[in-house]
Coordinates of C-alpha atoms in Angstrom, one line a residue:
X1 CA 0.0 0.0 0.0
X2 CA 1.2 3.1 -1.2
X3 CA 0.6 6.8 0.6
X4 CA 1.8 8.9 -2.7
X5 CA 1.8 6.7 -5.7
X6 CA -1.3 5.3 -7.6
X7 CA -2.3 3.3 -10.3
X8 CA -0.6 2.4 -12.5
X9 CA -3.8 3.3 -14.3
X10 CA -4.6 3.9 -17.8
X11 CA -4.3 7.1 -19.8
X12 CA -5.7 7.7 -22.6
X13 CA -2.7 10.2 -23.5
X14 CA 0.1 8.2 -21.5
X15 CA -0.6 4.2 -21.3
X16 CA -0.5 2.4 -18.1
X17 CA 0.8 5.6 -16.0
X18 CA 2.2 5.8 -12.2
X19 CA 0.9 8.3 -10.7
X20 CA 2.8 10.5 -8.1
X21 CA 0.7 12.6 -5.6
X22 CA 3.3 15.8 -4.4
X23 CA 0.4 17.6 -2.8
X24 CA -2.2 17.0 -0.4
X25 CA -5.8 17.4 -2.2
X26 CA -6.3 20.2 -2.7
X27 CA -3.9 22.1 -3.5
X28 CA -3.4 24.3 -6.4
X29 CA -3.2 28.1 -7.7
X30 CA -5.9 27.1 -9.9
X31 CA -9.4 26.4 -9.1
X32 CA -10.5 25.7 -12.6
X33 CA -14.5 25.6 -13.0
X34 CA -14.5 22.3 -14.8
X35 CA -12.4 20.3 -12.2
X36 CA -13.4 16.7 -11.8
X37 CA -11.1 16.6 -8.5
X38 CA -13.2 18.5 -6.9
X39 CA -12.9 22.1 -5.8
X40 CA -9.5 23.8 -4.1
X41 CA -9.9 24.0 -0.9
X42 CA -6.2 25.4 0.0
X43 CA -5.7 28.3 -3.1
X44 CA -1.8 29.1 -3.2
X45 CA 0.9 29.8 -5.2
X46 CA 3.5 29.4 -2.2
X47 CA 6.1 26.4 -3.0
X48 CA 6.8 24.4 -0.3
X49 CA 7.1 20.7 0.9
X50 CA 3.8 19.8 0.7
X51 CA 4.6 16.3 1.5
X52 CA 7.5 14.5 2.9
X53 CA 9.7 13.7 -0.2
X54 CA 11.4 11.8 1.7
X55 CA 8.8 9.4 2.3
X56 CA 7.7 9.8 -2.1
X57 CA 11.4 8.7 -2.9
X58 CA 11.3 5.4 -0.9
X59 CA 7.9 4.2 -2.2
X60 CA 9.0 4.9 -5.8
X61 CA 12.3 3.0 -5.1
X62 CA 10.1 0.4 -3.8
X63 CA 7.7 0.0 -6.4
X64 CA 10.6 0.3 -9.2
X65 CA 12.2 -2.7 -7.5
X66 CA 9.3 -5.0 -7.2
X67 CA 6.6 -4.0 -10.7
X68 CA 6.9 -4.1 -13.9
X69 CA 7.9 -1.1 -15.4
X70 CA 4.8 1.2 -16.6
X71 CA 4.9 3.5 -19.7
X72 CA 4.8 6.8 -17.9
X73 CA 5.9 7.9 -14.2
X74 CA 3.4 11.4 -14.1
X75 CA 3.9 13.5 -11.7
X76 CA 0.2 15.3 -11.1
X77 CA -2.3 13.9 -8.3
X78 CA -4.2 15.8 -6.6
X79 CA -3.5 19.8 -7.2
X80 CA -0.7 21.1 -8.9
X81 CA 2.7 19.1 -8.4
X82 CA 5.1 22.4 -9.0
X83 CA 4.2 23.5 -5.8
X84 CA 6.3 20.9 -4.2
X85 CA 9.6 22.7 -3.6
X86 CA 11.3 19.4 -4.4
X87 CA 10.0 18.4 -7.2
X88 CA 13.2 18.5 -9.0
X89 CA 14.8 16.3 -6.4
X90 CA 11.9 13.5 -7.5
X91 CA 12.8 13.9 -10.9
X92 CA 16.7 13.3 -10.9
X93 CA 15.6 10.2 -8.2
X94 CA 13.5 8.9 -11.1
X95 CA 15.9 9.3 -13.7
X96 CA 18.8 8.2 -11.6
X97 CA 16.7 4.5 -10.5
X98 CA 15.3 3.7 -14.2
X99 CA 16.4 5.8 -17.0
X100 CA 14.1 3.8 -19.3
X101 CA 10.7 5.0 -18.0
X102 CA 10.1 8.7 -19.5
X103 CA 8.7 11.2 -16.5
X104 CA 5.8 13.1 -17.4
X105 CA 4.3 16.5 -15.7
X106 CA 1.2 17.6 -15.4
X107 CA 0.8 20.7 -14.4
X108 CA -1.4 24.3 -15.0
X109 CA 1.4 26.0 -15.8
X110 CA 1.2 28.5 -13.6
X111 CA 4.6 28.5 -11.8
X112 CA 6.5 28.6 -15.3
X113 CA 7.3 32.0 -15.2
X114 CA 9.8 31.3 -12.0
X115 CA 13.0 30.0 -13.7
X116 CA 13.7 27.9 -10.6
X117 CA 10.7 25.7 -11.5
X118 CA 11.7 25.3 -15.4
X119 CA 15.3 24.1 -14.1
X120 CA 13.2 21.9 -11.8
X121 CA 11.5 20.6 -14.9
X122 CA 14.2 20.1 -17.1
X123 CA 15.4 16.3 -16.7
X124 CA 11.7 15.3 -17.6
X125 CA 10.9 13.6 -21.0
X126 CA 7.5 15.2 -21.3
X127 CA 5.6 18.2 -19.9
X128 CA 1.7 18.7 -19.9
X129 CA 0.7 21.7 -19.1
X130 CA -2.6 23.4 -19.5
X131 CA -3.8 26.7 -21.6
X132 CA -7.8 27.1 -21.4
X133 CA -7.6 31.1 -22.1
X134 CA -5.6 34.1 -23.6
X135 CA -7.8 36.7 -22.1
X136 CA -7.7 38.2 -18.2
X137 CA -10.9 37.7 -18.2
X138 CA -11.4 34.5 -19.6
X139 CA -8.8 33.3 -17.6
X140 CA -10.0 34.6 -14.2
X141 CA -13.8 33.1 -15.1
X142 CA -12.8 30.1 -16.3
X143 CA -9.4 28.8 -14.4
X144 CA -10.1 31.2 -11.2
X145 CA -6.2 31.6 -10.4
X146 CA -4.9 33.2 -7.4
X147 CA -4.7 36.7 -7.1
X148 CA -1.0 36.6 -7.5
X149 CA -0.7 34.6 -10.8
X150 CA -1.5 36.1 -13.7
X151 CA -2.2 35.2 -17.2
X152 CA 0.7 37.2 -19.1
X153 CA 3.8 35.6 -17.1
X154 CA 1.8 32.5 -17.5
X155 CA 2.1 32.5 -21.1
X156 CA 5.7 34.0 -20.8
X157 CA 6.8 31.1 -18.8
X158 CA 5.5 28.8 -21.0
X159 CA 7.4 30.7 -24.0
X160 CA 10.4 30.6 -22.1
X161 CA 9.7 27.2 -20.9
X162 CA 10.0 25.8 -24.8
X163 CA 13.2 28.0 -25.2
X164 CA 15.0 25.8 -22.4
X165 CA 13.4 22.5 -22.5
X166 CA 14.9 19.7 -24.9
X167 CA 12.1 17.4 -23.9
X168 CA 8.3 17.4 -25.4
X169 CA 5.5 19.5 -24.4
X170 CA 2.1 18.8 -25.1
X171 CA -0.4 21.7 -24.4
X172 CA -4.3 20.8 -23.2
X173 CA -6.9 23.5 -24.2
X174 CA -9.8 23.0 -22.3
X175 CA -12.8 24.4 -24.3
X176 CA -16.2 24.8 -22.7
X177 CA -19.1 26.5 -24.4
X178 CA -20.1 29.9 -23.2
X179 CA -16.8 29.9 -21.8
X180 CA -13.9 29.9 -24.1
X181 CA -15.4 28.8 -27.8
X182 CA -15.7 32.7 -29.0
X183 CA -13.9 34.3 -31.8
X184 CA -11.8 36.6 -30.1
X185 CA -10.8 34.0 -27.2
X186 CA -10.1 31.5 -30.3
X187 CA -7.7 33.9 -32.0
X188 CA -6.1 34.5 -28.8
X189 CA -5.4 31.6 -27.7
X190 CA -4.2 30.7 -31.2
X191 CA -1.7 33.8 -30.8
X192 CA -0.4 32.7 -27.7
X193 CA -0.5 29.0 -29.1
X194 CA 2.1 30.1 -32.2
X195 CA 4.3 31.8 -29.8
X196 CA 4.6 28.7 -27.3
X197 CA 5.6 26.1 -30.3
X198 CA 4.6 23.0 -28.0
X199 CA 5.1 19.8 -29.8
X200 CA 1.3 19.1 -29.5
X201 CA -2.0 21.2 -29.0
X202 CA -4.3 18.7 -27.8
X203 CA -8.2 20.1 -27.5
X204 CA -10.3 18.9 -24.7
X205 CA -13.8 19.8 -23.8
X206 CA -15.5 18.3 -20.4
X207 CA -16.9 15.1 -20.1
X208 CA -17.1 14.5 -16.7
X209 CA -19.2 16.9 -14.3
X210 CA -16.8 20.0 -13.1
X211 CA -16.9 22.2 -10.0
X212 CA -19.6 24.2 -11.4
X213 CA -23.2 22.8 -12.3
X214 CA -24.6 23.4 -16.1
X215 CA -21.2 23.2 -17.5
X216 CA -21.3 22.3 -20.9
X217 CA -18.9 20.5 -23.6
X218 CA -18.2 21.9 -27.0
X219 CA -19.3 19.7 -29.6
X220 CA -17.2 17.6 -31.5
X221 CA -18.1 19.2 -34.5
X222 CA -16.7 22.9 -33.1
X223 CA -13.8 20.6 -32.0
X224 CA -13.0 20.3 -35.4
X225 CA -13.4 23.6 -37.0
X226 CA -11.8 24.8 -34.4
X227 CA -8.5 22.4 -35.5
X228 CA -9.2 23.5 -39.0
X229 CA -9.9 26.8 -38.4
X230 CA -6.3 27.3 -36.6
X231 CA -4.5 25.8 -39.6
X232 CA -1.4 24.7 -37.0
X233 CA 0.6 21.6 -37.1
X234 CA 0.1 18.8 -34.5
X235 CA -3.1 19.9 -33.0
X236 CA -5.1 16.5 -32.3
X237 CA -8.5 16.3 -30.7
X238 CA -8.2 14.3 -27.3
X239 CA -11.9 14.8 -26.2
X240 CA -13.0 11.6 -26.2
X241 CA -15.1 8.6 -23.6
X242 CA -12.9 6.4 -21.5
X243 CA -11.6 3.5 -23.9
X244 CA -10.6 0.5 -22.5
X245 CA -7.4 -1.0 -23.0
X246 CA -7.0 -4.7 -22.5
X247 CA -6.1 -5.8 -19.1
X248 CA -5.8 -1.8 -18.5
X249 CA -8.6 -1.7 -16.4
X250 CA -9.0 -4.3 -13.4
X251 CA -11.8 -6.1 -13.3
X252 CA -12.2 -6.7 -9.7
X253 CA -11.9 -2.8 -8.7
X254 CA -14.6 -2.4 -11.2
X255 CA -16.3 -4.9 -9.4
X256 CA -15.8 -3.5 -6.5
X257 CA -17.1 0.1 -7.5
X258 CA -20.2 -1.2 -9.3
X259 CA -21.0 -3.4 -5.9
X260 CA -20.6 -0.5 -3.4
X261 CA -23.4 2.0 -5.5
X262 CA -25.4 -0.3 -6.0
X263 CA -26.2 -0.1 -2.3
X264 CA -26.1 3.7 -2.4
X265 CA -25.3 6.1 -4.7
X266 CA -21.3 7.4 -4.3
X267 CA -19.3 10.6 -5.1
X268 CA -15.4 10.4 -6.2
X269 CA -14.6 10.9 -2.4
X270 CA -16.8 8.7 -1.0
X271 CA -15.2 6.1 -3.4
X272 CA -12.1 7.2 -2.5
X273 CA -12.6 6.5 1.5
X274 CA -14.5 3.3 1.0
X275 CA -12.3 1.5 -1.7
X276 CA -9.2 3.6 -0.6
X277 CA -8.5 4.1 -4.1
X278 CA -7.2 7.6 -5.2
X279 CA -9.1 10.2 -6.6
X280 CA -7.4 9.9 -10.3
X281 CA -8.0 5.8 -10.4
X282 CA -11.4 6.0 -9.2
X283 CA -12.3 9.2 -11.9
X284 CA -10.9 6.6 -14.6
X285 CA -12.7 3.8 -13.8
X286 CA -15.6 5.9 -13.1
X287 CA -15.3 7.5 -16.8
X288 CA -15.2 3.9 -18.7
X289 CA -18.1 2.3 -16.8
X290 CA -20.2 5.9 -17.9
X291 CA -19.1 5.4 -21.3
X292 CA -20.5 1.6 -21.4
X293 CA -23.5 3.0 -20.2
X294 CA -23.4 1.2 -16.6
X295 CA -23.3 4.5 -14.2
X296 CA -24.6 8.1 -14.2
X297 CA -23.5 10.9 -12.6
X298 CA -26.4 12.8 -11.1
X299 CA -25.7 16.7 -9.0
X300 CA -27.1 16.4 -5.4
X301 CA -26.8 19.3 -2.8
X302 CA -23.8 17.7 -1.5
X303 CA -21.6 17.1 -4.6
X304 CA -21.9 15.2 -7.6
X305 CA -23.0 11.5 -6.8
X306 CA -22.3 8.1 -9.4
X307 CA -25.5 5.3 -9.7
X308 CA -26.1 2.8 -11.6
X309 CA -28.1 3.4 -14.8
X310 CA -31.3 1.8 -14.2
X311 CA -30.7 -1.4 -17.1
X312 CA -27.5 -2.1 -15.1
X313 CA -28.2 -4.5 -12.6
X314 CA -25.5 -5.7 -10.3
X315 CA -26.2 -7.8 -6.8
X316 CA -24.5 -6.1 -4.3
X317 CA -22.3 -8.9 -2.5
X318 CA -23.5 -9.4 1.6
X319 CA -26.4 -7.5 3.0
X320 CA -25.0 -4.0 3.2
X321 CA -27.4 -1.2 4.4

């Protein structure tokens, strides 16, 4: 049993990925409207040691010596993994045990503009951070940043960022309707786009309920134009249901989701404290049994809740109340 790691689970971008948690949930300078995590509940853009490194390097060393290898170590979790003050210290660990296994980041890029986080960064194979706006305003509505981050050295970071990094990056857009899907927030965020040079632009819209109710996805129809309409290189559409990959997803933690709501209906964190799963595993599993049509997501008072759809039927195992 691990207290930082998770998974390996599958990724629809990355394979089987190990997770690796650098923050306590939740913590982030974002508290992005569309989050399936759930909401921030400790806003900062203060590095420190969130959790004991210490402690992240020995399970890693652990789990390197006794698994198989996976296809991605990720550093993301539960907020956003720059704000660990050591993160570069994980890194070099990573790459010093098992050069063979790329490290990925995910992360909202919002620490870029510090040049001690890019060196930080710079031993990684792949970087993943986020750009949902090119406005002020778009960014404060949409991505709801701390007061002290703000969207220009955000997009600076990321253009220096490119200029110092011999790895890939792969930039997530996040495109909601009513949110971001306008002209002048299109060309924008083209703009800034062009002057970042990722490797990738990889559009997203939501698919999973966010923070906010009455979010809703772009189609995948203005996907596309949108991809046209920008004329760049390497701009792929990623929005997409949970696919299953083979073995990928384990049957008996499916089993076991499916038998605890069907005795009551569940959110993520109830999931989480009942299965002691992390949030990211159960949010995958969760997002491939919606997409065969066995659960729902339905928005009570206290959070967003996961049932069975009514044709499912699964016999709960015991007598449970």
């Amino acid at each position: 049993m691990y207290k930082h790691l998770f998974g390996p689970v599958p990724s629809r971008r990355l394979g089987m990925s190990l997770g690796v948690d650098l923050v306590p949930p939740k913590v982030c300078s974002y508290n992005c409207v569309y989050c399936e995590c759930s909401k921030t509940t400790t806003p900062t853009a203060q590095r420190d040691e969130y959790v004991p490194v210490d402690e992240v390097l020995a399970e890693l060393g652990r789990f390197l010596e006794e698994n198989p290898a996976p296809d991605y170590i990720t550093l993301s979790g539960s907020g956003e993994p720059t704000l660990n003050s050591r993160i570069g210290e994980v890194i070099r660990f990573i790459k010093s045990q098992s050069r063979d296994i790329p490290v990925a980041v995910l992360t909202n890029g919002s620490l870029l503009s510090d040049p001690k986080v890019r060196r930080e960064l710079l031993p990684a194979d792949l970087v993943l951070p986020s750009l949902d706006a090119a406005t002020e305003a778009t960014f404060r509505r949409m991505d709801r940043p701390v007061r002290a981050v703000r969207l220009n050295d955000c997009i600076q970071g990321l253009v220096d960022f490119r200029r110092e990094f011999s790895g890939r990056i792969w930039v997530e857009v996040m495109l909601l309707a009513g949110y971001n899907d306008n002209p002048e927030d299109l060309a924008r965020l083209r703009e800034a786009l062009v002057r970042i040079a990722p490797d990738r632009i990889q559009l997203n819209t939501l698919d999973r309920p966010g923070v906010l109710a009455d979010l809703q996805a772009v189609s995948p129809e203005t996907l596309e134009r949108i991809r046209e309409d920008w004329g760049l290189d390497h701009v792929e559409i990623i929005a997409a249901v949970a696919r299953r990959q083979g073995p990928a997803y384990r049957r008996d933690t499916e089993a076991a989701i499916l038998d605890t709501i069907a005795r009551r209906p569940c959110t993520v964190e109830d999931l989480q404290g009942i299965l002691g799963l992390h949030a990211n595993e159960v949010n995958k599993y969760l997002g491939a049994l919606e997409s065969d049509g066995r659960v729902e997501p339905v928005r009570l008072a206290r959070g967003v809740f996961y049932r069975l759809r009514r044709s499912e039927e699964v016999e709960p195992s015991g007598s449970g109340g």
